[in-house]
mmCIF file of C-alpha atoms in Angstrom:
data_model
loop_
_atom_site.group_PDB
_atom_site.id
_atom_site.type_symbol
_atom_site.label_atom_id
_atom_site.label_comp_id
_atom_site.label_asym_id
_atom_site.label_seq_id
_atom_site.Cartn_x
_atom_site.Cartn_y
_atom_site.Cartn_z
ATOM 1 C CA MET A 36 6.518 18.516 6.444
ATOM 2 C CA THR A 37 6.411 17.383 2.834
ATOM 3 C CA TRP A 38 4.130 15.038 0.880
ATOM 4 C CA ILE A 39 5.103 11.799 -0.817
ATOM 5 C CA ILE A 40 2.654 10.035 -3.127
ATOM 6 C CA ILE A 41 3.509 6.481 -4.194
ATOM 7 C CA ASP A 42 2.002 6.168 -7.660
ATOM 8 C CA LYS A 43 0.365 2.819 -8.406
ATOM 9 C CA ARG A 44 2.992 2.298 -11.110
ATOM 10 C CA TYR A 45 5.530 1.715 -8.325
ATOM 11 C CA CYS A 46 3.747 -1.167 -6.630
ATOM 12 C CA GLY A 47 5.436 -4.275 -5.270
ATOM 13 C CA PRO A 48 2.466 -6.306 -4.068
ATOM 14 C CA PRO A 49 -0.637 -5.250 -6.013
ATOM 15 C CA ASN A 50 -1.913 -2.802 -3.392
ATOM 16 C CA SER A 51 1.243 -1.385 -1.804
ATOM 17 C CA GLY A 52 4.470 0.288 -2.846
ATOM 18 C CA ASN A 53 7.600 -1.539 -3.905
ATOM 19 C CA GLY A 54 9.805 -1.565 -0.818
ATOM 20 C CA GLY A 55 12.999 -0.386 -2.473
ATOM 21 C CA TYR A 56 11.250 2.451 -4.275
ATOM 22 C CA VAL A 57 9.546 3.657 -1.104
ATOM 23 C CA CYS A 58 12.817 3.457 0.841
ATOM 24 C CA GLY A 59 14.514 5.480 -1.887
ATOM 25 C CA ARG A 60 11.836 8.147 -1.855
ATOM 26 C CA LEU A 61 12.190 8.682 1.883
ATOM 27 C CA ALA A 62 16.001 8.510 1.617
ATOM 28 C CA ARG A 63 15.950 11.565 -0.659
ATOM 29 C CA HIS A 64 15.665 13.617 2.529
ATOM 30 C CA ILE A 65 18.750 12.058 4.139
ATOM 31 C CA PRO A 66 22.210 13.168 2.980
ATOM 32 C CA GLY A 67 24.622 10.337 2.158
ATOM 33 C CA ALA A 68 23.955 6.705 2.943
ATOM 34 C CA ALA A 69 20.620 5.917 4.575
ATOM 35 C CA GLU A 70 18.796 3.113 6.354
ATOM 36 C CA VAL A 71 15.032 2.875 5.929
ATOM 37 C CA THR A 72 12.799 0.518 7.905
ATOM 38 C CA LEU A 73 9.348 -0.298 6.586
ATOM 39 C CA ARG A 74 6.788 -0.429 9.395
ATOM 40 C CA ALA A 75 3.623 -1.067 7.353
ATOM 41 C CA PRO A 76 2.683 -1.701 3.704
ATOM 42 C CA PRO A 77 3.093 1.669 1.914
ATOM 43 C CA PRO A 78 -0.289 2.685 0.469
ATOM 44 C CA LEU A 79 -0.629 3.781 -3.132
ATOM 45 C CA ASP A 80 -2.023 6.946 -4.699
ATOM 46 C CA ARG A 81 -2.569 9.036 -1.603
ATOM 47 C CA PRO A 82 -0.479 11.710 0.113
ATOM 48 C CA LEU A 83 1.824 10.485 2.875
ATOM 49 C CA ASP A 84 3.531 12.831 5.326
ATOM 50 C CA ALA A 85 7.350 12.871 5.320
ATOM 51 C CA VAL A 86 8.267 14.350 8.684
ATOM 52 C CA ALA A 87 11.681 15.266 10.118
ATOM 53 C CA THR A 88 12.037 14.391 13.805
ATOM 54 C CA ASP A 89 14.085 16.133 16.478
ATOM 55 C CA ASP A 90 16.729 13.378 16.498
ATOM 56 C CA GLY A 91 17.568 13.750 12.793
ATOM 57 C CA THR A 92 15.517 10.822 11.532
ATOM 58 C CA TRP A 93 12.591 10.937 9.103
ATOM 59 C CA GLU A 94 9.178 9.346 9.345
ATOM 60 C CA LEU A 95 6.731 8.497 6.581
ATOM 61 C CA ARG A 96 3.168 8.600 7.931
ATOM 62 C CA ASP A 97 -0.277 7.755 6.620
ATOM 63 C CA GLY A 98 -2.291 9.922 8.970
ATOM 64 C CA ALA A 99 -1.534 8.574 12.446
ATOM 65 C CA LYS A 100 -0.056 5.323 11.049
ATOM 66 C CA LEU A 101 3.722 5.005 10.818
ATOM 67 C CA VAL A 102 4.713 3.581 7.424
ATOM 68 C CA ALA A 103 8.520 3.918 7.459
ATOM 69 C CA THR A 104 11.438 5.473 9.323
ATOM 70 C CA GLY A 105 14.767 6.581 7.902
ATOM 71 C CA ARG A 106 18.100 7.635 9.334
ATOM 72 C CA PRO A 107 21.695 8.262 8.225
ATOM 73 C CA THR A 108 23.990 5.250 8.377
ATOM 74 C CA ASN A 109 27.208 3.763 7.016
ATOM 75 C CA VAL A 110 27.000 1.074 4.339
ATOM 76 C CA GLU A 111 30.283 -0.785 3.993
ATOM 77 C CA LEU A 112 30.109 -4.296 2.546
ATOM 78 C CA ALA A 113 32.608 -7.000 3.440
ATOM 79 C CA ARG A 114 32.663 -8.159 -0.193
ATOM 80 C CA LEU A 115 31.697 -6.855 -3.594
ATOM 81 C CA GLU A 116 30.661 -9.166 -6.389
ATOM 82 C CA LYS A 117 31.039 -8.221 -10.043
ATOM 83 C CA ALA A 118 29.897 -9.688 -13.322
ATOM 84 C CA SER A 119 30.129 -8.650 -16.939
ATOM 85 C CA PHE A 120 27.034 -7.491 -18.761
ATOM 86 C CA GLU A 121 27.075 -10.689 -20.825
ATOM 87 C CA GLU A 122 27.379 -12.841 -17.684
ATOM 88 C CA ALA A 123 24.433 -11.007 -16.168
ATOM 89 C CA ARG A 124 22.333 -11.596 -19.287
ATOM 90 C CA SER A 125 23.133 -15.303 -19.112
ATOM 91 C CA ALA A 126 22.303 -15.423 -15.403
ATOM 92 C CA GLU A 127 18.834 -14.044 -16.128
ATOM 93 C CA LEU A 128 18.043 -17.188 -18.106
ATOM 94 C CA ARG A 129 18.564 -19.164 -14.884
ATOM 95 C CA THR A 130 16.298 -16.992 -12.722
ATOM 96 C CA PRO A 131 14.696 -19.152 -10.015
ATOM 97 C CA VAL A 132 11.399 -17.236 -10.322
ATOM 98 C CA LYS A 133 9.903 -18.285 -13.630
ATOM 99 C CA PRO A 134 7.335 -15.943 -15.234
ATOM 100 C CA HIS A 135 4.397 -18.353 -14.902
ATOM 101 C CA GLU A 136 5.252 -18.945 -11.212
ATOM 102 C CA HIS A 137 6.005 -15.359 -10.216
ATOM 103 C CA PRO A 138 4.280 -14.514 -6.906
ATOM 104 C CA LEU A 139 3.981 -10.778 -7.718
ATOM 105 C CA PRO A 140 3.832 -10.505 -11.527
ATOM 106 C CA THR A 141 3.038 -6.779 -11.514
ATOM 107 C CA CYS A 142 5.935 -5.766 -9.220
ATOM 108 C CA PHE A 143 7.557 -2.581 -10.537
ATOM 109 C CA VAL A 144 11.061 -4.060 -10.270
ATOM 110 C CA CYS A 145 10.847 -7.764 -11.076
ATOM 111 C CA GLY A 146 7.342 -8.310 -12.405
ATOM 112 C CA PRO A 147 7.280 -10.171 -15.742
ATOM 113 C CA ALA A 148 3.828 -8.743 -16.497
ATOM 114 C CA ARG A 149 5.214 -5.198 -16.667
ATOM 115 C CA ALA A 150 5.972 -3.845 -20.128
ATOM 116 C CA LYS A 151 9.430 -2.634 -21.079
ATOM 117 C CA GLY A 152 9.710 1.019 -20.115
ATOM 118 C CA ASP A 153 6.980 0.628 -17.495
ATOM 119 C CA GLY A 154 8.556 -1.762 -14.981
ATOM 120 C CA LEU A 155 12.294 -2.277 -14.515
ATOM 121 C CA ARG A 156 12.041 -5.951 -15.538
ATOM 122 C CA ILE A 157 15.056 -7.044 -13.473
ATOM 123 C CA PHE A 158 15.202 -10.847 -13.355
ATOM 124 C CA ALA A 159 18.173 -11.950 -11.244
ATOM 125 C CA GLY A 160 19.566 -15.450 -11.653
ATOM 126 C CA PRO A 161 22.623 -17.353 -10.402
ATOM 127 C CA LEU A 162 25.926 -16.762 -12.128
ATOM 128 C CA GLY A 163 27.504 -19.769 -13.800
ATOM 129 C CA ARG A 164 30.155 -20.099 -11.124
ATOM 130 C CA ASP A 165 30.376 -21.988 -7.833
ATOM 131 C CA VAL A 166 26.670 -22.295 -6.960
ATOM 132 C CA ARG A 167 27.502 -22.548 -3.245
ATOM 133 C CA ASN A 168 28.446 -18.862 -3.268
ATOM 134 C CA ALA A 169 24.899 -18.111 -4.479
ATOM 135 C CA VAL A 170 25.815 -14.929 -6.335
ATOM 136 C CA LEU A 171 22.978 -13.695 -8.520
ATOM 137 C CA ALA A 172 23.191 -11.181 -11.331
ATOM 138 C CA ALA A 173 20.930 -9.250 -13.661
ATOM 139 C CA SER A 174 21.351 -6.661 -16.372
ATOM 140 C CA TRP A 175 19.632 -3.291 -16.296
ATOM 141 C CA ILE A 176 19.382 -0.574 -18.940
ATOM 142 C CA PRO A 177 17.505 2.358 -17.370
ATOM 143 C CA ASP A 178 14.660 3.784 -19.426
ATOM 144 C CA PRO A 179 14.576 7.533 -20.231
ATOM 145 C CA ASN A 180 11.508 7.988 -18.009
ATOM 146 C CA LEU A 181 13.633 7.178 -14.945
ATOM 147 C CA ALA A 182 15.752 10.311 -15.338
ATOM 148 C CA ALA A 183 15.634 13.154 -12.832
ATOM 149 C CA GLU A 184 15.833 16.821 -13.808
ATOM 150 C CA ASP A 185 19.627 16.656 -14.064
ATOM 151 C CA GLY A 186 19.415 13.931 -16.722
ATOM 152 C CA LEU A 187 20.735 11.155 -14.450
ATOM 153 C CA VAL A 188 18.646 8.254 -13.177
ATOM 154 C CA ALA A 189 16.782 9.354 -10.051
ATOM 155 C CA SER A 190 18.207 7.885 -6.860
ATOM 156 C CA GLU A 191 15.026 6.060 -5.855
ATOM 157 C CA PHE A 192 15.328 3.880 -8.953
ATOM 158 C CA LEU A 193 18.784 2.735 -7.872
ATOM 159 C CA TRP A 194 17.241 1.744 -4.551
ATOM 160 C CA SER A 195 14.518 -0.054 -6.518
ATOM 161 C CA ALA A 196 16.997 -1.914 -8.715
ATOM 162 C CA LEU A 197 18.847 -3.178 -5.626
ATOM 163 C CA ASP A 198 15.647 -4.330 -3.903
ATOM 164 C CA CYS A 199 14.224 -7.425 -5.597
ATOM 165 C CA PRO A 200 17.611 -9.035 -6.411
ATOM 166 C CA THR A 201 18.307 -9.175 -2.665
ATOM 167 C CA GLY A 202 14.934 -10.829 -2.183
ATOM 168 C CA TYR A 203 15.833 -13.448 -4.769
ATOM 169 C CA ALA A 204 19.169 -13.988 -2.987
ATOM 170 C CA CYS A 205 17.381 -14.395 0.350
ATOM 171 C CA ASN A 206 15.460 -17.341 -1.080
ATOM 172 C CA TYR A 207 18.662 -19.285 -1.634
ATOM 173 C CA ASN A 208 18.967 -22.007 1.009
ATOM 174 C CA GLN A 209 22.615 -22.911 1.563
ATOM 175 C CA GLU A 210 21.704 -26.086 3.451
ATOM 176 C CA SER A 211 19.791 -27.580 0.526
ATOM 177 C CA ASP A 212 21.802 -25.713 -2.144
ATOM 178 C CA SER A 213 18.564 -24.636 -3.788
ATOM 179 C CA PHE A 214 16.072 -21.797 -3.991
ATOM 180 C CA ASP A 215 12.864 -21.972 -2.011
ATOM 181 C CA GLN A 216 9.641 -20.099 -2.717
ATOM 182 C CA ALA A 217 8.948 -18.586 0.703
ATOM 183 C CA PRO A 218 6.821 -15.413 0.456
ATOM 184 C CA LEU A 219 8.975 -12.470 1.547
ATOM 185 C CA LEU A 220 8.505 -8.774 2.258
ATOM 186 C CA LEU A 221 11.255 -6.192 2.548
ATOM 187 C CA GLY A 222 11.680 -5.067 6.149
ATOM 188 C CA ARG A 223 14.741 -2.824 6.059
ATOM 189 C CA MET A 224 17.117 -1.517 3.418
ATOM 190 C CA SER A 225 20.324 0.493 3.651
ATOM 191 C CA ALA A 226 21.990 1.934 0.575
ATOM 192 C CA ARG A 227 24.897 4.136 -0.458
ATOM 193 C CA ILE A 228 24.903 5.725 -3.892
ATOM 194 C CA GLU A 229 28.313 6.481 -5.369
ATOM 195 C CA ALA A 230 27.191 7.619 -8.814
ATOM 196 C CA ARG A 231 24.003 7.657 -10.858
ATOM 197 C CA PRO A 232 23.928 6.322 -14.409
ATOM 198 C CA ARG A 233 22.273 7.916 -17.417
ATOM 199 C CA HIS A 234 19.363 6.347 -19.177
ATOM 200 C CA GLY A 235 20.562 3.847 -21.731
ATOM 201 C CA ASP A 236 23.707 2.940 -19.758
ATOM 202 C CA ARG A 237 24.282 -0.797 -19.502
ATOM 203 C CA CYS A 238 24.370 -1.691 -15.798
ATOM 204 C CA VAL A 239 24.962 -4.922 -13.884
ATOM 205 C CA ILE A 240 23.347 -5.810 -10.571
ATOM 206 C CA THR A 241 24.788 -8.517 -8.323
ATOM 207 C CA ALA A 242 23.242 -9.863 -5.112
ATOM 208 C CA TRP A 243 24.154 -12.531 -2.575
ATOM 209 C CA PRO A 244 22.670 -13.897 0.685
ATOM 210 C CA THR A 245 24.409 -13.138 3.979
ATOM 211 C CA GLY A 246 22.369 -14.991 6.602
ATOM 212 C CA ARG A 247 19.146 -16.269 8.118
ATOM 213 C CA ASP A 248 17.740 -15.882 11.630
ATOM 214 C CA GLY A 249 14.267 -17.289 12.076
ATOM 215 C CA ARG A 250 11.936 -15.403 9.753
ATOM 216 C CA LYS A 251 14.623 -12.815 8.962
ATOM 217 C CA ARG A 252 16.801 -13.215 5.877
ATOM 218 C CA THR A 253 19.591 -10.862 4.868
ATOM 219 C CA ALA A 254 21.401 -10.129 1.626
ATOM 220 C CA GLU A 255 23.665 -7.557 0.016
ATOM 221 C CA ALA A 256 23.816 -6.161 -3.504
ATOM 222 C CA ALA A 257 25.750 -3.845 -5.777
ATOM 223 C CA VAL A 258 25.233 -2.014 -9.058
ATOM 224 C CA HIS A 259 28.126 -1.410 -11.439
ATOM 225 C CA ASP A 260 28.191 0.143 -14.862
ATOM 226 C CA GLU A 261 29.516 -1.760 -17.840
ATOM 227 C CA THR A 262 33.068 -0.541 -17.202
ATOM 228 C CA GLY A 263 33.019 -1.921 -13.652
ATOM 229 C CA ARG A 264 32.544 1.455 -11.936
ATOM 230 C CA LEU A 265 30.620 1.070 -8.676
ATOM 231 C CA LEU A 266 27.313 2.944 -8.698
ATOM 232 C CA ALA A 267 25.607 1.807 -5.491
ATOM 233 C CA VAL A 268 25.597 -0.819 -2.738
ATOM 234 C CA ALA A 269 22.877 -2.041 -0.406
ATOM 235 C CA ARG A 270 22.081 -4.276 2.549
ATOM 236 C CA ALA A 271 18.582 -5.654 2.943
ATOM 237 C CA THR A 272 16.579 -7.549 5.542
ATOM 238 C CA TRP A 273 13.588 -9.509 4.312
ATOM 239 C CA ILE A 274 10.895 -11.176 6.417
ATOM 240 C CA ALA A 275 9.285 -14.516 5.583
ATOM 241 C CA VAL A 276 5.508 -14.085 5.800
ATOM 242 C CA GLU A 277 2.325 -15.916 4.947
ATOM 243 C CA ARG A 278 1.165 -15.555 1.355
ATOM 244 C CA GLU A 279 -1.904 -13.589 2.471
ATOM 245 C CA VAL A 280 0.342 -11.089 4.256
ATOM 246 C CA GLN A 281 2.579 -10.704 1.205
ATOM 247 C CA LEU A 282 -0.501 -9.843 -0.861
ATOM 248 C CA GLY A 283 -1.762 -7.411 1.780
ATOM 249 C CA CYS A 284 -4.742 -9.561 2.694
ATOM 250 C CA GLY A 285 -3.752 -10.283 6.290
#
C-alpha cells in the first residue's frame, strides 16, 4: 500500500481533485497505457490509499470509500488531429468558455483565475477549419515546477493537460452546431504516453468529441510537440450532472 495526497493546488471543482491529475497519479502505478475510472470526488489534502488488487488493478481509497480504480489498457485512436502552435494560439481566442462565465475558475488545468506557473491555463477553442468537425486546440508551455526528478514533465501533468480539453469538446453539440454549457464531471480517462516534454517546450493539444449517450459524453485528445512529434493520446468519458453535483454540493 502507498499513500497519495492530492494537494489543493490540483483541484478541479473547488473541493476535489482535478480528474485528469488524479487519474495520472494513480496511473503511475500501472506500466504502459492505463484506464482510470473515478468513482467519487477525490478529496484534497489528506492521505488516500493506493492499493494493488489480486487481479492486477489498482484502487484509490479514502478509508472505506472507493475513489478510483485503474487498470492496464490499450489506447489506439481512430484519428489523430494536429495543429501548429500558432493555430492553437488562435484557437484559444475562440474558446467557448469565456473567463467571466467559467464554471470552475480555479480549476488547475483550465481555470482563468489561476496564475501563470500555478495552474496550467489551458483554454481550448475551435480551430478555424470546418466547424462541423469540432476540433479544438490549445497551446501549452509546461512550467519548470511540473518537472519530475529526471527533468521531464511528470506524467500526471500530461494526463491533466489532456483532461479539460476533452471536456470542452464534449460540450460541442453536433445537432445544433454549437457549444452548450452543461455541467460535466470526468468519469473515466484512458491515456498512453509516448514521450514527455521538457519544461519550456512548446506543445499543442487537440481534442474532438466522439459521441453522446444519455448523460455520457465522449471525446479524444492528443498532445504533440512543436515539431509534430506525438507525446500522448487520451480517451475520456464525461458525465452531465447538476450544477450542485459539479461543485460537490450534492
